[in-house]
């Protein structure tokens, strides 16, 4: 085993991961409908933008399952990870990282990906 | 043991309890600051108003701990139950129930109370 | 509007609702597999049995989606409400209430029901 | 801005962050007492060990606030981030990362830290 000295770049990637994990696990399960979609998106963005080193958080919830629910007796559903499309940008000591949470159809899985890194 | 036939009134009180339990356990832990307070309050109200039989949900988050955090290195905190002031009104087949979540200083506890019931 | 005096029976039903709302919204989203199913069931029961007036909480998580996930690249899923089968018994000043969370196939919905009440 | 090619090392740190964010935001708010402490610790470990690339997750919940609650009318509390002591080890394509969630008294904050990285 070769120990590695933890760099700002490591730290930046780590911080980005925290934000995506938080976003998913805080809000999955929330009752959501077409009526409340926008207020939840804004609250999710605002919550994550509070966290250290976050430049920007964008959240879009998939409307298709909300539309499908709209005609039913109970016209709302619980937020699932696969319905969340999010992009979070973190900037830590000159390293900017962009990550994404989005549904991956091949894996049938809500995937978190480290999409882009750059020195600023 | 004497079995009781479940009434609309029982059902109404039960439904109200569900909403307060949901409100607390869905959102406690959310990163919150003075910046994001209002968007979270609106999202909490909108989420609960999706649920069956809810007439109205009002949420106010205590600003004092947010103000205390505002000057610190990490200027946000995690939402705690004791910071939530909420009033939820449920109406089920002619029975209206009003419940409250609020911090009880004597018990040092975020208390959920069935505050009012009426036939409408 | 006719005001109703809140009874022990109202209170008992209200308390039961709180527990089911808490159970759902605290744990939906938890990463779960066949490996961790039992530990999560026990923790869900133990968490709810902490709450006031709870006599017993029983939780069974549906294994079918866990088995379906077991062969995949990511061999776990996120707990959904429809996977939870729970029965909670509350006893408040001589009134015992039993409630259930279970998936209702007709409604395609994880339904919370007030199943039984009795004087003890 | 200089684009950086995302390395296995970046990915490993990112994955570790996800796990700590998930651990915190999934379980904060859970009703907890001395009685249920161990079952919750095991469930938290089991949940996180489901996630991709996790070698090990260890969770210890601070007993002091549980003991303080034990004598009160409501003898449980809601899990707070500051009560969680966790160590998570992730291994991604030959890079092992160890992270920690622990209460930082100076900052009065539950801090997530990237503690150690090594090539294996």
PDB file of C-alpha atoms in Angstrom, chain A residues 23 27 30-47 57-63 66-67 79 83 85, chain B residues 27 36 38-47 50:
ATOM      1  CA  UNK A  23     -29.621  15.488  -2.135  1.00  0.00           C
ATOM      2  CA  UNK A  27     -35.560  14.187  -0.313  1.00  0.00           C
ATOM      3  CA  UNK A  30     -41.265  13.404  -0.326  1.00  0.00           C
ATOM      4  CA  UNK A  31     -44.902  13.554  -1.443  1.00  0.00           C
ATOM      5  CA  UNK A  32     -44.897  15.227  -4.856  1.00  0.00           C
ATOM      6  CA  UNK A  33     -47.395  16.225  -7.538  1.00  0.00           C
ATOM      7  CA  UNK A  34     -47.509  18.582 -10.500  1.00  0.00           C
ATOM      8  CA  UNK A  35     -48.690  21.238  -8.026  1.00  0.00           C
ATOM      9  CA  UNK A  36     -45.701  20.974  -5.710  1.00  0.00           C
ATOM     10  CA  UNK A  37     -42.975  20.054  -8.189  1.00  0.00           C
ATOM     11  CA  UNK A  38     -41.507  23.512  -8.520  1.00  0.00           C
ATOM     12  CA  UNK A  39     -41.477  24.327  -4.829  1.00  0.00           C
ATOM     13  CA  UNK A  40     -39.664  21.067  -4.119  1.00  0.00           C
ATOM     14  CA  UNK A  41     -37.122  21.672  -6.883  1.00  0.00           C
ATOM     15  CA  UNK A  42     -36.350  25.129  -5.486  1.00  0.00           C
ATOM     16  CA  UNK A  43     -36.082  23.825  -1.928  1.00  0.00           C
ATOM     17  CA  UNK A  44     -33.747  21.027  -3.003  1.00  0.00           C
ATOM     18  CA  UNK A  45     -31.526  23.524  -4.805  1.00  0.00           C
ATOM     19  CA  UNK A  46     -31.583  25.935  -1.878  1.00  0.00           C
ATOM     20  CA  UNK A  47     -30.774  23.209   0.635  1.00  0.00           C
ATOM     21  CA  UNK A  57     -27.310  23.262  -7.677  1.00  0.00           C
ATOM     22  CA  UNK A  58     -29.932  22.651 -10.349  1.00  0.00           C
ATOM     23  CA  UNK A  59     -32.750  20.189  -9.847  1.00  0.00           C
ATOM     24  CA  UNK A  60     -35.389  19.017 -12.298  1.00  0.00           C
ATOM     25  CA  UNK A  61     -37.929  16.400 -11.318  1.00  0.00           C
ATOM     26  CA  UNK A  62     -39.320  14.181 -14.054  1.00  0.00           C
ATOM     27  CA  UNK A  63     -42.890  15.225 -14.798  1.00  0.00           C
ATOM     28  CA  UNK A  66     -46.495  13.142 -11.878  1.00  0.00           C
ATOM     29  CA  UNK A  67     -48.717  13.428 -14.944  1.00  0.00           C
ATOM     30  CA  UNK A  79     -40.252  11.147  -4.903  1.00  0.00           C
ATOM     31  CA  UNK A  83     -37.177  10.943 -10.984  1.00  0.00           C
ATOM     32  CA  UNK A  85     -32.250  15.098 -12.528  1.00  0.00           C
TER      33      UNK A  85
ATOM     34  CA  UNK B  27     -37.464  17.022   6.338  1.00  0.00           C
ATOM     35  CA  UNK B  36     -33.189  28.928   2.086  1.00  0.00           C
ATOM     36  CA  UNK B  38     -38.623  30.302   2.867  1.00  0.00           C
ATOM     37  CA  UNK B  39     -38.144  27.873   0.014  1.00  0.00           C
ATOM     38  CA  UNK B  40     -38.026  24.997   2.474  1.00  0.00           C
ATOM     39  CA  UNK B  41     -41.142  26.186   4.299  1.00  0.00           C
ATOM     40  CA  UNK B  42     -43.057  26.376   1.024  1.00  0.00           C
ATOM     41  CA  UNK B  43     -41.844  22.965  -0.100  1.00  0.00           C
ATOM     42  CA  UNK B  44     -42.803  21.405   3.232  1.00  0.00           C
ATOM     43  CA  UNK B  45     -46.281  22.908   2.968  1.00  0.00           C
ATOM     44  CA  UNK B  46     -46.648  21.843  -0.652  1.00  0.00           C
ATOM     45  CA  UNK B  47     -45.493  18.304   0.079  1.00  0.00           C
ATOM     46  CA  UNK B  50     -50.433  16.671  -1.553  1.00  0.00           C
TER      47      UNK B  50
END
